CSV table of C-alpha atoms in Angstrom, one decimal:
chain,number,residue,atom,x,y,z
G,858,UNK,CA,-18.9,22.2,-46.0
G,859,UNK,CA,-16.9,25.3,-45.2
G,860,UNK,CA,-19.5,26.3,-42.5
G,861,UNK,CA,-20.0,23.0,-41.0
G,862,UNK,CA,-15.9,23.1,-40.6
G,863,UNK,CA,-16.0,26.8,-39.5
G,864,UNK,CA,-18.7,25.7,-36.9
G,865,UNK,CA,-17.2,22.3,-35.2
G,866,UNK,CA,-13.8,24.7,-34.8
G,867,UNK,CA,-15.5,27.0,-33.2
G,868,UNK,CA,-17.6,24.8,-30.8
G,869,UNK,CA,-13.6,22.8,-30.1
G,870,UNK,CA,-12.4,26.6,-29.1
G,871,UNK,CA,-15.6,27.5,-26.9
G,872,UNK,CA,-14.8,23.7,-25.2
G,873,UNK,CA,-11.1,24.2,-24.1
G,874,UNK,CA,-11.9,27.8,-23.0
G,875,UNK,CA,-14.4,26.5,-20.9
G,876,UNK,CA,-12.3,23.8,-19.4
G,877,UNK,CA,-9.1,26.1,-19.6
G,878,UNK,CA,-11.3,28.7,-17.1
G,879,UNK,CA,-13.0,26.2,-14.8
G,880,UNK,CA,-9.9,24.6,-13.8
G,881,UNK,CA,-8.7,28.1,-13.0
G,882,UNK,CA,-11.5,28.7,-10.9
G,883,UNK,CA,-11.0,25.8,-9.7
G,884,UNK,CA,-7.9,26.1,-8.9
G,885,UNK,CA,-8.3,29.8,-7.7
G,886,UNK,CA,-11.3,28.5,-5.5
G,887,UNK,CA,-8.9,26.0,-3.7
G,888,UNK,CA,-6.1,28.2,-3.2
G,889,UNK,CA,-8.6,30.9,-1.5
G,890,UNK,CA,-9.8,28.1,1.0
G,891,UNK,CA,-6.5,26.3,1.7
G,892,UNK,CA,-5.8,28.6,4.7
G,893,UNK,CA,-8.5,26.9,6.3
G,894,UNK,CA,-6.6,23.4,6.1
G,895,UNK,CA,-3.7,24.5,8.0
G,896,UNK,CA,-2.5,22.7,10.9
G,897,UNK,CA,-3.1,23.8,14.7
G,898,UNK,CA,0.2,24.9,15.8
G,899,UNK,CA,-1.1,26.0,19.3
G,900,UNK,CA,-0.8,22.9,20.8
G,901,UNK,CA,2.8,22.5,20.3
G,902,UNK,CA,3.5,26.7,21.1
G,903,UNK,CA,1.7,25.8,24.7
G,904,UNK,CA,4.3,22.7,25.5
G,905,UNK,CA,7.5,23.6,24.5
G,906,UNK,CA,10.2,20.7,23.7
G,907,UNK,CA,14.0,20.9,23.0
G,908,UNK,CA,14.0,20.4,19.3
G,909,UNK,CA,16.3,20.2,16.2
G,910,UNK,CA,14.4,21.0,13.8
G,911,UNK,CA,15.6,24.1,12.6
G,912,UNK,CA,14.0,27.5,13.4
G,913,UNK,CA,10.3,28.3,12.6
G,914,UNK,CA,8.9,28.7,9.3
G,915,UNK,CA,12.2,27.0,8.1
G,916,UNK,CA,12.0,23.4,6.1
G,917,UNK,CA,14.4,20.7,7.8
G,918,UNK,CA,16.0,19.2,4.7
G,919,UNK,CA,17.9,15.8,5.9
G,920,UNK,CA,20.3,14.1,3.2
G,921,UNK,CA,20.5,10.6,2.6
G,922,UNK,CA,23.7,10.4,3.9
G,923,UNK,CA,22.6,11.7,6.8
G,924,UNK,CA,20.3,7.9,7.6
G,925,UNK,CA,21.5,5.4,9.8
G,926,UNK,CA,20.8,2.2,8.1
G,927,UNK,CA,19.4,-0.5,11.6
G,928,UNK,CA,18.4,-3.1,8.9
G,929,UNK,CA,20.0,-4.1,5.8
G,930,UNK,CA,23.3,-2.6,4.4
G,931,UNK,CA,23.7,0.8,2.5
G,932,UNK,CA,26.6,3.2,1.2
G,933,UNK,CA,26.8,6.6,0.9
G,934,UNK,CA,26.8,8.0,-2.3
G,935,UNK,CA,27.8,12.1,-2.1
G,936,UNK,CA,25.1,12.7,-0.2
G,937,UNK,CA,23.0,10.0,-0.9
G,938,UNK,CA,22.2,7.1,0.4
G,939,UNK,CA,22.0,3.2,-1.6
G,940,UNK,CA,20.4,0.7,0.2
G,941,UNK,CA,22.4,-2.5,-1.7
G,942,UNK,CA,21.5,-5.3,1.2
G,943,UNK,CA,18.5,-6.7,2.9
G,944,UNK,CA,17.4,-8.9,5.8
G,945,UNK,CA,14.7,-11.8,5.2
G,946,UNK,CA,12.1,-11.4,7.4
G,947,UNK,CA,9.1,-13.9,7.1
G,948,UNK,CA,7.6,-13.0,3.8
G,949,UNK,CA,10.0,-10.5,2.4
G,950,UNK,CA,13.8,-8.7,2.1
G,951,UNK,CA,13.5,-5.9,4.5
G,952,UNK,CA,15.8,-2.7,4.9
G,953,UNK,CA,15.6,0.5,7.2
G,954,UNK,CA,17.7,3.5,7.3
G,955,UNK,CA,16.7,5.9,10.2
G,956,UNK,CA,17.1,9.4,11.6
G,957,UNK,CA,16.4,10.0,15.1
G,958,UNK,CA,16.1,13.6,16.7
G,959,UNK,CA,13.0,15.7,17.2
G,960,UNK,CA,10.5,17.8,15.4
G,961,UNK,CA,6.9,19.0,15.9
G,962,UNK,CA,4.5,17.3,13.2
G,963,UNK,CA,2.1,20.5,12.8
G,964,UNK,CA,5.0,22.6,11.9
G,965,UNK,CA,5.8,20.6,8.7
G,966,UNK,CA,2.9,19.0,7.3
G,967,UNK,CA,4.4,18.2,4.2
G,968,UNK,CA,7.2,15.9,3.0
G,969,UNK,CA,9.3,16.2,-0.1
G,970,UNK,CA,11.8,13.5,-1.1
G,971,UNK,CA,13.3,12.3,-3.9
G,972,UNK,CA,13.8,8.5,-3.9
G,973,UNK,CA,15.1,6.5,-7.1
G,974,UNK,CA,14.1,2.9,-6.7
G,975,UNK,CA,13.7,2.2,-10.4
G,976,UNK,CA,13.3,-1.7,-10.3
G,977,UNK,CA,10.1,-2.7,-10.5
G,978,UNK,CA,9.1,-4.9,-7.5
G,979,UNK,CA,10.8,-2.7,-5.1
G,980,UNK,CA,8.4,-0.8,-2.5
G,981,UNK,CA,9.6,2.5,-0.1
G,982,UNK,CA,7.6,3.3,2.8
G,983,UNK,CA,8.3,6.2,5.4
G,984,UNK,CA,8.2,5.5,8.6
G,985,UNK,CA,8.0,7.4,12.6
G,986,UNK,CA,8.0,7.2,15.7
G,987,UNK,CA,6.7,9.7,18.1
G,988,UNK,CA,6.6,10.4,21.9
G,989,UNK,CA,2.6,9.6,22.4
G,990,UNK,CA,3.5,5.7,21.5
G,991,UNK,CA,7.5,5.8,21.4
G,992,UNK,CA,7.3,1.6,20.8
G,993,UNK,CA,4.7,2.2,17.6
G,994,UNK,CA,6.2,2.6,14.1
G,995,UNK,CA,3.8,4.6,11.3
G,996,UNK,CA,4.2,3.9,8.1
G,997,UNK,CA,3.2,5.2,4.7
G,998,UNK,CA,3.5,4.2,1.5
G,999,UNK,CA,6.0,6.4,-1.2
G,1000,UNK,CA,5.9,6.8,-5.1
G,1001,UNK,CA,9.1,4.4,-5.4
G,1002,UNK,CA,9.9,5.8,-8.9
G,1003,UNK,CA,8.7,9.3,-9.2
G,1004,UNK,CA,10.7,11.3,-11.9
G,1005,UNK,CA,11.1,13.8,-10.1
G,1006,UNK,CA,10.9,15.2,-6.3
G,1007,UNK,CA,7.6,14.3,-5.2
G,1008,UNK,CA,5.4,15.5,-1.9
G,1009,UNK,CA,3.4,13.2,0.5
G,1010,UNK,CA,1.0,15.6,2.4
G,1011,UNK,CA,1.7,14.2,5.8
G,1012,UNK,CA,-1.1,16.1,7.7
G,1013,UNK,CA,-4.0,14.0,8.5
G,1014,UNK,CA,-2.0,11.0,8.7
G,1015,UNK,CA,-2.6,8.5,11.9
G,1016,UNK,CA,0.2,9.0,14.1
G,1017,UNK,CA,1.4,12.2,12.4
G,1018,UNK,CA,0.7,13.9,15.4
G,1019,UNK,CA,2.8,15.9,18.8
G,1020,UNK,CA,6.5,15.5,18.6
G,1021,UNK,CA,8.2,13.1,16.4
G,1022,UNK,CA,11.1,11.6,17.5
G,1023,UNK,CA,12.6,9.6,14.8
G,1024,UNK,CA,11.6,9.5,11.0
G,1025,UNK,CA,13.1,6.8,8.3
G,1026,UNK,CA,12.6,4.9,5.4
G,1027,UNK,CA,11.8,1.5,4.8
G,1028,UNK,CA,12.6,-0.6,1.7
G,1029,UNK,CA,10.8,-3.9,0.7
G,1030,UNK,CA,12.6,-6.0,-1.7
G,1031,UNK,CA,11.3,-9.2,-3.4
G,1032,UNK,CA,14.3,-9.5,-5.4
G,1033,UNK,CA,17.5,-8.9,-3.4
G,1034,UNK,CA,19.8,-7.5,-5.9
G,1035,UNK,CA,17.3,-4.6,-6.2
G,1036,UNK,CA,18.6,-1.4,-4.6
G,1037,UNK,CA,16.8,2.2,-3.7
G,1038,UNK,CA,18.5,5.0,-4.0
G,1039,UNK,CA,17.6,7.9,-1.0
G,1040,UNK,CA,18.5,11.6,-2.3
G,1041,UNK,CA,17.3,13.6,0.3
G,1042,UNK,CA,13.8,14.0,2.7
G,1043,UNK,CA,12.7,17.7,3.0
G,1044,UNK,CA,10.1,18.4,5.6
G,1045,UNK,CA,8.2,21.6,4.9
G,1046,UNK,CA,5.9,23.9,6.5
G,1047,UNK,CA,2.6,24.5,4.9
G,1048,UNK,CA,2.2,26.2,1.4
G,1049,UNK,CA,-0.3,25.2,-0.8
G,1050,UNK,CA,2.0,24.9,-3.9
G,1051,UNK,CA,3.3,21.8,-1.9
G,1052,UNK,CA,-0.8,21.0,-1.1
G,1053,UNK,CA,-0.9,21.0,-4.5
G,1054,UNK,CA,2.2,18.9,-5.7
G,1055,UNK,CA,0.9,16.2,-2.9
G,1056,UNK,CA,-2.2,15.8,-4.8
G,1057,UNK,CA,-0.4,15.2,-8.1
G,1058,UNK,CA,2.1,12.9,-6.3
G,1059,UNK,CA,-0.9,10.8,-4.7
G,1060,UNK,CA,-2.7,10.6,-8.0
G,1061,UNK,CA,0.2,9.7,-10.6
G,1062,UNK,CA,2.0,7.6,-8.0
G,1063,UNK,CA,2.4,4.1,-8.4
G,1064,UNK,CA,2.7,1.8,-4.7
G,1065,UNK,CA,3.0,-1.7,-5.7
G,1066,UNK,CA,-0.3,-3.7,-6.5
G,1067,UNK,CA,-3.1,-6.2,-5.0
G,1068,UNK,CA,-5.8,-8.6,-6.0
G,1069,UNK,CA,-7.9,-5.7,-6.3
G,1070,UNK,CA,-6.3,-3.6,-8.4
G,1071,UNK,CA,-7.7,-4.0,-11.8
G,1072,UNK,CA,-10.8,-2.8,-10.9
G,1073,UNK,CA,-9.6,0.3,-8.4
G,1074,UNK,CA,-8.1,3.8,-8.6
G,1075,UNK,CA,-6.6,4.5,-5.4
G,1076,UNK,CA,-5.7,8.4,-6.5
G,1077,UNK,CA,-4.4,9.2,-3.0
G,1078,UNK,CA,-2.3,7.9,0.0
G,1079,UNK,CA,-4.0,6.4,3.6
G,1080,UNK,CA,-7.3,7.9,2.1
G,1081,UNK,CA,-5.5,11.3,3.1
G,1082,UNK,CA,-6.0,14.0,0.7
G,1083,UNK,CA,-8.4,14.5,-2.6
G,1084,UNK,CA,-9.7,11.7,-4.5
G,1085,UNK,CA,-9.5,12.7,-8.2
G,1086,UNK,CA,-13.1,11.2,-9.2
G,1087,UNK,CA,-14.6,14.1,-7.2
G,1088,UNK,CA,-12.2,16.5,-8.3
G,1089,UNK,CA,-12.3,15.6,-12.4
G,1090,UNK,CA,-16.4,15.5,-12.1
G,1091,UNK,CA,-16.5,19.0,-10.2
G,1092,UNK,CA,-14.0,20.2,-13.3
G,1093,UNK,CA,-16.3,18.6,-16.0
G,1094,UNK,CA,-19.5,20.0,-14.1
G,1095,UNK,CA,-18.1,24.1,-14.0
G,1096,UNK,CA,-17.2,23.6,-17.5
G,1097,UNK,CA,-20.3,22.8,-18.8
G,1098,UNK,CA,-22.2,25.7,-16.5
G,1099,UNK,CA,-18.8,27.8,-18.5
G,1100,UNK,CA,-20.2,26.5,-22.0
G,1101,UNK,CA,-24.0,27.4,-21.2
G,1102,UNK,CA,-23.0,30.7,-20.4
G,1103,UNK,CA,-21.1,31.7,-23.2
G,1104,UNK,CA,-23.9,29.4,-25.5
G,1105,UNK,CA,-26.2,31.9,-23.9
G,1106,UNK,CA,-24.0,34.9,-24.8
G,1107,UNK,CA,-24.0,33.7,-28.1
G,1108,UNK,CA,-27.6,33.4,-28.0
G,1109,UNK,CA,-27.1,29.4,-29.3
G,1110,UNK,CA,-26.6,26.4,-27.5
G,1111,UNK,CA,-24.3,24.1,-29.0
G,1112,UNK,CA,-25.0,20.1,-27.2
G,1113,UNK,CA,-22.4,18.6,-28.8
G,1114,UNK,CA,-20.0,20.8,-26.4
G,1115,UNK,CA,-21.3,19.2,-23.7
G,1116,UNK,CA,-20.7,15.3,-24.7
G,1117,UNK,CA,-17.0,16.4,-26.1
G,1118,UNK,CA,-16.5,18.2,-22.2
G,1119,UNK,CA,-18.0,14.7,-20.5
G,1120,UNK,CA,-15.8,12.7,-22.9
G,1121,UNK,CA,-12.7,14.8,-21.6
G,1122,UNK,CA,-13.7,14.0,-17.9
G,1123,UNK,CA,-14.0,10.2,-19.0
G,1124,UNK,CA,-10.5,10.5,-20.9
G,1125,UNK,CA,-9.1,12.1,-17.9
G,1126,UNK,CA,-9.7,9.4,-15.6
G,1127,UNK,CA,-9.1,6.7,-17.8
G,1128,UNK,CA,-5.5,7.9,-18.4
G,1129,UNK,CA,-5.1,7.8,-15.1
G,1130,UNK,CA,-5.9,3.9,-14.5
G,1131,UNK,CA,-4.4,3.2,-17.7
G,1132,UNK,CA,-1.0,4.8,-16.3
G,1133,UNK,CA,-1.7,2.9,-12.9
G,1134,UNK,CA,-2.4,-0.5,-15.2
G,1135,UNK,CA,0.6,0.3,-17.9
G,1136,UNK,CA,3.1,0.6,-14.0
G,1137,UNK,CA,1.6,-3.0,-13.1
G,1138,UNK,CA,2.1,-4.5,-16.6
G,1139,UNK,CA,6.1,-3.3,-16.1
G,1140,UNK,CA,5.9,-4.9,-12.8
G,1141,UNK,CA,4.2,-8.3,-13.6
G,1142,UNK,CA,7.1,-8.4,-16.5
G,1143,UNK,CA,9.9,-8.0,-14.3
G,1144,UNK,CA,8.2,-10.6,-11.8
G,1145,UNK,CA,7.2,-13.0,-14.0
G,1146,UNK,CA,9.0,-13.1,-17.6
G,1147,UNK,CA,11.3,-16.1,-18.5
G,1148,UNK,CA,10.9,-17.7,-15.2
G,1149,UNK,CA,9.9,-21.3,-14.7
G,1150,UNK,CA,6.7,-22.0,-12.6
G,1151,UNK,CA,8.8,-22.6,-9.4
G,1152,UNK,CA,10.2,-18.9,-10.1
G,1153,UNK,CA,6.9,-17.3,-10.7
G,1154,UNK,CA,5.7,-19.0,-7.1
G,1155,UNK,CA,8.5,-17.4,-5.8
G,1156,UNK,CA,8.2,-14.0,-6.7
G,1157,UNK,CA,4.3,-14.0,-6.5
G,1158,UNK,CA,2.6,-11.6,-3.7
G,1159,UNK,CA,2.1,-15.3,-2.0
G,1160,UNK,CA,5.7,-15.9,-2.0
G,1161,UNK,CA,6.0,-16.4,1.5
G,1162,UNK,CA,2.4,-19.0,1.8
G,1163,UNK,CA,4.1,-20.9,-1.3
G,1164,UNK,CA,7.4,-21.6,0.4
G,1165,UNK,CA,5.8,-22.2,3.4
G,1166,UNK,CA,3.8,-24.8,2.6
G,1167,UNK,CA,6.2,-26.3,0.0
G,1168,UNK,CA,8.6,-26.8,3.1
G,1169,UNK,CA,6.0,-28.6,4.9
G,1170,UNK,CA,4.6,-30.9,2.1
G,1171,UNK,CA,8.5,-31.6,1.6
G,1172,UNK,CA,9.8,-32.2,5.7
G,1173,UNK,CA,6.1,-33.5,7.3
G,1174,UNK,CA,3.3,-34.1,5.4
G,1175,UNK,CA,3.2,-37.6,4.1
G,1176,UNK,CA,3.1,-38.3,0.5
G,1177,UNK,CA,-0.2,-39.9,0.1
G,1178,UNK,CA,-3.1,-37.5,0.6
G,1179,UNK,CA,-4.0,-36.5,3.9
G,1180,UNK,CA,-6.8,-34.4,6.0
G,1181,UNK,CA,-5.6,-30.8,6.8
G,1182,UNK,CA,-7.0,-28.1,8.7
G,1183,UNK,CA,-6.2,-25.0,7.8
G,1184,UNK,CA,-6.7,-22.2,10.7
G,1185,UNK,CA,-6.2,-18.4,10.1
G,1186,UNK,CA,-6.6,-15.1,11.9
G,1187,UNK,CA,-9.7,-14.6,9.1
G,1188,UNK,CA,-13.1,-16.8,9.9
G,1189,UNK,CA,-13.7,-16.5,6.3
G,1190,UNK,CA,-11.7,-16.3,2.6
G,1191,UNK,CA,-9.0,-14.7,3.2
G,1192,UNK,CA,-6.3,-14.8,-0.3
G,1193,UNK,CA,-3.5,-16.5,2.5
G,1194,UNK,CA,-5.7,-18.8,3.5
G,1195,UNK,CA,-7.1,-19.8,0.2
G,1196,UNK,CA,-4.1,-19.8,-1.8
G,1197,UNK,CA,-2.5,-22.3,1.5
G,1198,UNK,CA,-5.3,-24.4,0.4
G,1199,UNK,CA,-4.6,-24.5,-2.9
G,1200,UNK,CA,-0.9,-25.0,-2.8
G,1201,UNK,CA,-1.4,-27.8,-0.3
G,1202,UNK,CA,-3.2,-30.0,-2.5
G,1203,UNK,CA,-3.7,-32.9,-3.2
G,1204,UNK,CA,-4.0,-33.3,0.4
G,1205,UNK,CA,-8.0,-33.1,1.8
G,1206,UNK,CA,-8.1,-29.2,2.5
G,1207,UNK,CA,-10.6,-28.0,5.6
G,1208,UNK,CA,-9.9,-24.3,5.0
G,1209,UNK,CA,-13.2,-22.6,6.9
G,1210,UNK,CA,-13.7,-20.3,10.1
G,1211,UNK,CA,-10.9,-21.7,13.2
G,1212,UNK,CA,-11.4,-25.5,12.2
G,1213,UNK,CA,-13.9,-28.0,12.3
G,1214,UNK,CA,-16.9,-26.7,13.6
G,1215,UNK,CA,-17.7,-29.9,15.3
G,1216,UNK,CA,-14.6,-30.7,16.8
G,1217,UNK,CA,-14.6,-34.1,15.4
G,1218,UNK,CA,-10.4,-34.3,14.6
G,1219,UNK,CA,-9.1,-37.5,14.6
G,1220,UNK,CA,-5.8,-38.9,15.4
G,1221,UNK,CA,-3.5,-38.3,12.3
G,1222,UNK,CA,-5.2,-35.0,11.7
G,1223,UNK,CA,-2.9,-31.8,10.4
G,1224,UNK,CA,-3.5,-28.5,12.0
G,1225,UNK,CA,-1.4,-25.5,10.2
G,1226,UNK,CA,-2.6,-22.5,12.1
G,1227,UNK,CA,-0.8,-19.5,10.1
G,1228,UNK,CA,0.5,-16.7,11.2
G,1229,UNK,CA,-1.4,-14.1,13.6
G,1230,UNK,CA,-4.6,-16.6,14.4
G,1231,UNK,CA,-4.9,-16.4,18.2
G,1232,UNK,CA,-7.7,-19.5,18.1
G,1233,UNK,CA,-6.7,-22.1,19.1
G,1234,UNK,CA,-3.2,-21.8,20.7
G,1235,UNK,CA,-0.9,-24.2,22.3
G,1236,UNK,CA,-1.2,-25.1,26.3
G,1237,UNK,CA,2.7,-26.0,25.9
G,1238,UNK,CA,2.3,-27.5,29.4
G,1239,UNK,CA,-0.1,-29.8,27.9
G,1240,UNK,CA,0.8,-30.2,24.8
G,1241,UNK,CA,-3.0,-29.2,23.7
G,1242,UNK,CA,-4.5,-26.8,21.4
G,1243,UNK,CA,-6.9,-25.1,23.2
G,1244,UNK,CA,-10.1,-23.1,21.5
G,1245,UNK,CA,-11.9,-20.4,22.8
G,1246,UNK,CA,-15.1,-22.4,23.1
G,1247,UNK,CA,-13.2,-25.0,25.3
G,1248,UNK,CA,-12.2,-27.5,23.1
G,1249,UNK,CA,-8.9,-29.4,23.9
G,1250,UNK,CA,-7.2,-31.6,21.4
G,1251,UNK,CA,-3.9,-33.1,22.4
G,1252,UNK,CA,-1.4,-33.0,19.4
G,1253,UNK,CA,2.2,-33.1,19.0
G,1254,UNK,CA,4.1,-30.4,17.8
G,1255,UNK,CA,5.5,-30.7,14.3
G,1256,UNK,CA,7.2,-27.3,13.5
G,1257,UNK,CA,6.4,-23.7,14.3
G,1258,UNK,CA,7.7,-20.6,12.7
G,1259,UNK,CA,6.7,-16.8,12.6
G,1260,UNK,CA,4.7,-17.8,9.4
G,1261,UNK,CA,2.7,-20.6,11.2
G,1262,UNK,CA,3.0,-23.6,13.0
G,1263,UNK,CA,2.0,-27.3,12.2
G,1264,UNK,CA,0.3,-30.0,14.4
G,1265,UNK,CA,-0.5,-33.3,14.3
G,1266,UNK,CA,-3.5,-35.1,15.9
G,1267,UNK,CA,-2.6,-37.4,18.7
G,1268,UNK,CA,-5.9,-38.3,19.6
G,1269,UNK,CA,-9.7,-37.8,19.3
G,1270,UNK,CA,-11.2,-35.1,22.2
G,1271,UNK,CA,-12.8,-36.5,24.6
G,1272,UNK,CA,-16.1,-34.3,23.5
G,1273,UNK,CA,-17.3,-32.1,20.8
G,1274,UNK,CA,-17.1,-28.3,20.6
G,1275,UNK,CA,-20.2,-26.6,21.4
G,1276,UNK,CA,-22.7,-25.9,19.0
C-alpha cells in the first residue's frame, strides 16, 4: 500500500514537471519568434506626417479626462472619466467620448486601458478613425470589467492601419442608470510582455453574449490573435513527448501520466467556458431577475424588435388577426426577423425571403420591411413599393422609422412577380 502511494506521487510529480517545462518551452519558443510579428514601420518612416504622438519608441498614455464626450453625458473624475448619460438610438443607449489628434498605427500596436464598467449589461467598445476612410468608424470590442489593466493587441485589426486621426470609446447601455468608468488608454509600442498580456485579455475577457454562446469559446478579439484550443492542445501534446522522455530515462513508462496530462488540457479549457458561462449567468440575472414579462422583453437582446412591433400592434394593426409580410435584409432566418414574427402574433405571419414569392398581395395586406432591407423600397412619387424583379404594389404609407417601416396594401398588382 505504501508502494502503490509512493508510486501515484511520483507519477503526480513527473506530470506537473512535464507541464511546468513545456509551457516554458513554450513560452520560451514564442518569445524567440515574436520578433517576427512586429509591425512594418517603413511605410510610415517613408511619408512623414505632423504627429502628436509623443516621440519614438515612447507609449502615448491619454487620461480619461483627457476624452471629449460627442454623445451622452460624462464628468471628470481626477483624471478619469464617468460616462453617467446616454442617447437612445434605435435599439440601444449609446455614449461616446473621443480624442482626436494623430498617431501612426504601426508604432503602437498595442493598447492598454483600464475601464471599470462593473454592471453587468454594459458593453465598451474602442473606436477610430483614420485618414485612408476619415468618414469610417472601426470598432472593437473591450473586456468591460477586467480587474485589472488589460491589453487589446491592436495589430491586425481592419482599419488599424496608416495614420489615425482620432481614437475613442463607445459605451452601450441597456439600462440607463448604468455608468463606465474610463481610467486611462495607453498606446504602446511593441513588446511581447504586452503580446502576451493581450492574449490573456482576449481569452479571460468577457464582451457581452449571443444566441450562440452556449455552445462557443470565442478566446480572442475580431479573430485577431491566438485561439487557446490550439495553444492548450500544443501544451498538452509537448508535455506528454516531456513525460516519454523522462519515462524513458527512467527506463518505465507510466500511461496513466498521460490520461492525468489530457485530463489537465480538458480542465483547462473547460474553466475557461465555465468562466465565460458563470459571466453570462451574472448577466442574465441582472437582465432578467424580479422583472415582469413586459420587463424581461425589454431588456432582452430583442429589445428594440419587441418595442417595435408592440408599437405597431398598439397604433395600426387591427385587433382581429390579420396577414403580415414580414421583409428583412436576410432572405432566410434571421433571429430579428423570426423573433418579429413571433411577437406579432396572432396575426397570420409571412416571414420568408423579400415577400410573397408570387406577388399575390391583396388589398388590406401589411408589409413591415425592417430595418436595412433594400428590396423592395418605396417609389415615394408613386406611392409604390417597388422589387427588384419589377413588381409594383401600390400601398399607403403607415409609419416609417429607422427600425422599419409599415405598409398597407391598397390594391392587388396588376401582375405577378416573375417566377
Amino acid at each position: 500500500m505504501e508502494a502503490t502511494g509512493r508510486q501515484t506521487w511520483r507519477v503526480a510529480a513527473e506530470v506537473v514537471a512535464s507541464t511546468v517545462l513545456a509551457a516554458g518551452v513554450l513560452l520560451a519558443l514564442w518569445v524567440g519568434f515574436y520578433d517576427l510579428t512586429l509591425p512594418d514601420e517603413s511605410a510610415d518612416a517613408a511619408q512623414p506626417v505632423a504627429t502628436t504622438d509623443g516621440e519614438a519608441g515612447a507609449p502615448l498614455d491619454i487620461a480619461g479626462r483627457q476624452l471629449k464626450v460627442v454623445i451622452g453625458r460624462g464628468i471628470v473624475r481626477d483624471d478619469s472619466l464617468l460616462i453617467n448619460g446616454y442617447e437612445f438610438y434605435a435599439i440601444d443607449h449609446n455614449a461616446v467620448a473621443i480624442r482626436r489628434g494623430s498617431l501612426q498605427a504601426a508604432r503602437f500596436p498595442y493598447l492598454e486601458y483600464a475601464i471599470d464598467g462593473t454592471n453587468p449589461g454594459l458593453s465598451v467598445n474602442f473606436s477610430w478613425r483614420s485618414t485612408s476612410d476619415p468618414r469610417r468608424v472601426y470598432s472593437q470590442a473591450l473586456n468591460a470589467r477586467a480587474g485589472s489593466p488589460a491589453v487589446l493587441q491592436l495589430q491586425g485589426l481592419e482599419g488599424w492601419q496608416g495614420t489615425i486621426i482620432e481614437v475613442g470609446i463607445h459605451v452601450v447601455a441597456h439600462d440607463p442608470r448604468q455608468s463606465a468608468l474610463i481610467e486611462h488608454l495607453r498606446f504602446a509600442p511593441a513588446d511581447w510582455r504586452l503580446a502576451l498580456a493581450s492574449q490573456l485579455t482576449a481569452w479571460t475577457a468577457f464582451r457581452g453574449w449571443n444566441q450562440r454562446s452556449i455552445n462557443f469559446l470565442l478566446g480572442k478579439n475580431a479573430e485577431n490573435g491566438l485561439s487557446p484550443l490550439p495553444v492548450i492542445a500544443a501544451w498538452a501534446a509537448l508535455s506528454a513527448l516531456v513525460f516519454c522522455w523522462v519515462g524513458w530515462l527512467r527506463g518505465r513508462q507510466r500511461p496513466a501520466g498521460y490520461a492525468v496530462i489530457a485530463l489537465l488540457a480538458w480542465m483547462a479549457m473547460d474553466l475557461l467556458w465555465q468562466f465565460e458561462l458563470n459571466a453570462q449567468v451574472r448577466d442574465s440575472r441582472f437582465r432578467f431577475a424580479d422583472k415582469s414579462m413586459q420587463e424581461r422583453h425589454e431588456a432582452d437582446l430583442d429589445a428594440w424588435v419587441y418595442r417595435y412591433v408592440m408599437r405597431l400592434k398598439s397604433e395600426f394593426l387591427p385587433a382581429e388577426p390579420a396577414r403580415v409580410i414580414v421583409i428583412h435584409d436576410a432572405r432566410k432566418h434571421h433571429y430579428d426577423r423570426l423573433k418579429a414574427q413571433y411577437y406579432l402574433l396572432p396575426h397570420n405571419v409571412y416571414n420568408f425571403d423579400s415577400g410573397l414569392e408570387n406577388g399575390a398581395y391583396l388589398p388590406g395586406d401589411y408589409i413591415l420591411v425592417m430595418r436595412g432591407a433594400s428590396n423592395p423600397v418605396l417609389d415615394s412619387g408613386s406611392q409604390q413599393l417597388v422589387w427588384d424583379d419589377g413588381l409594383r404594389v401600390s400601398v399607403r404609407v403607415l409609419d416609417s422609422e429607422v427600425r422599419g417601416a409599415l405598409y398597407q396594401v391598397l390594391e392587388a398588382p396588376a401582375r405577378a412577380a416573375a417566377l
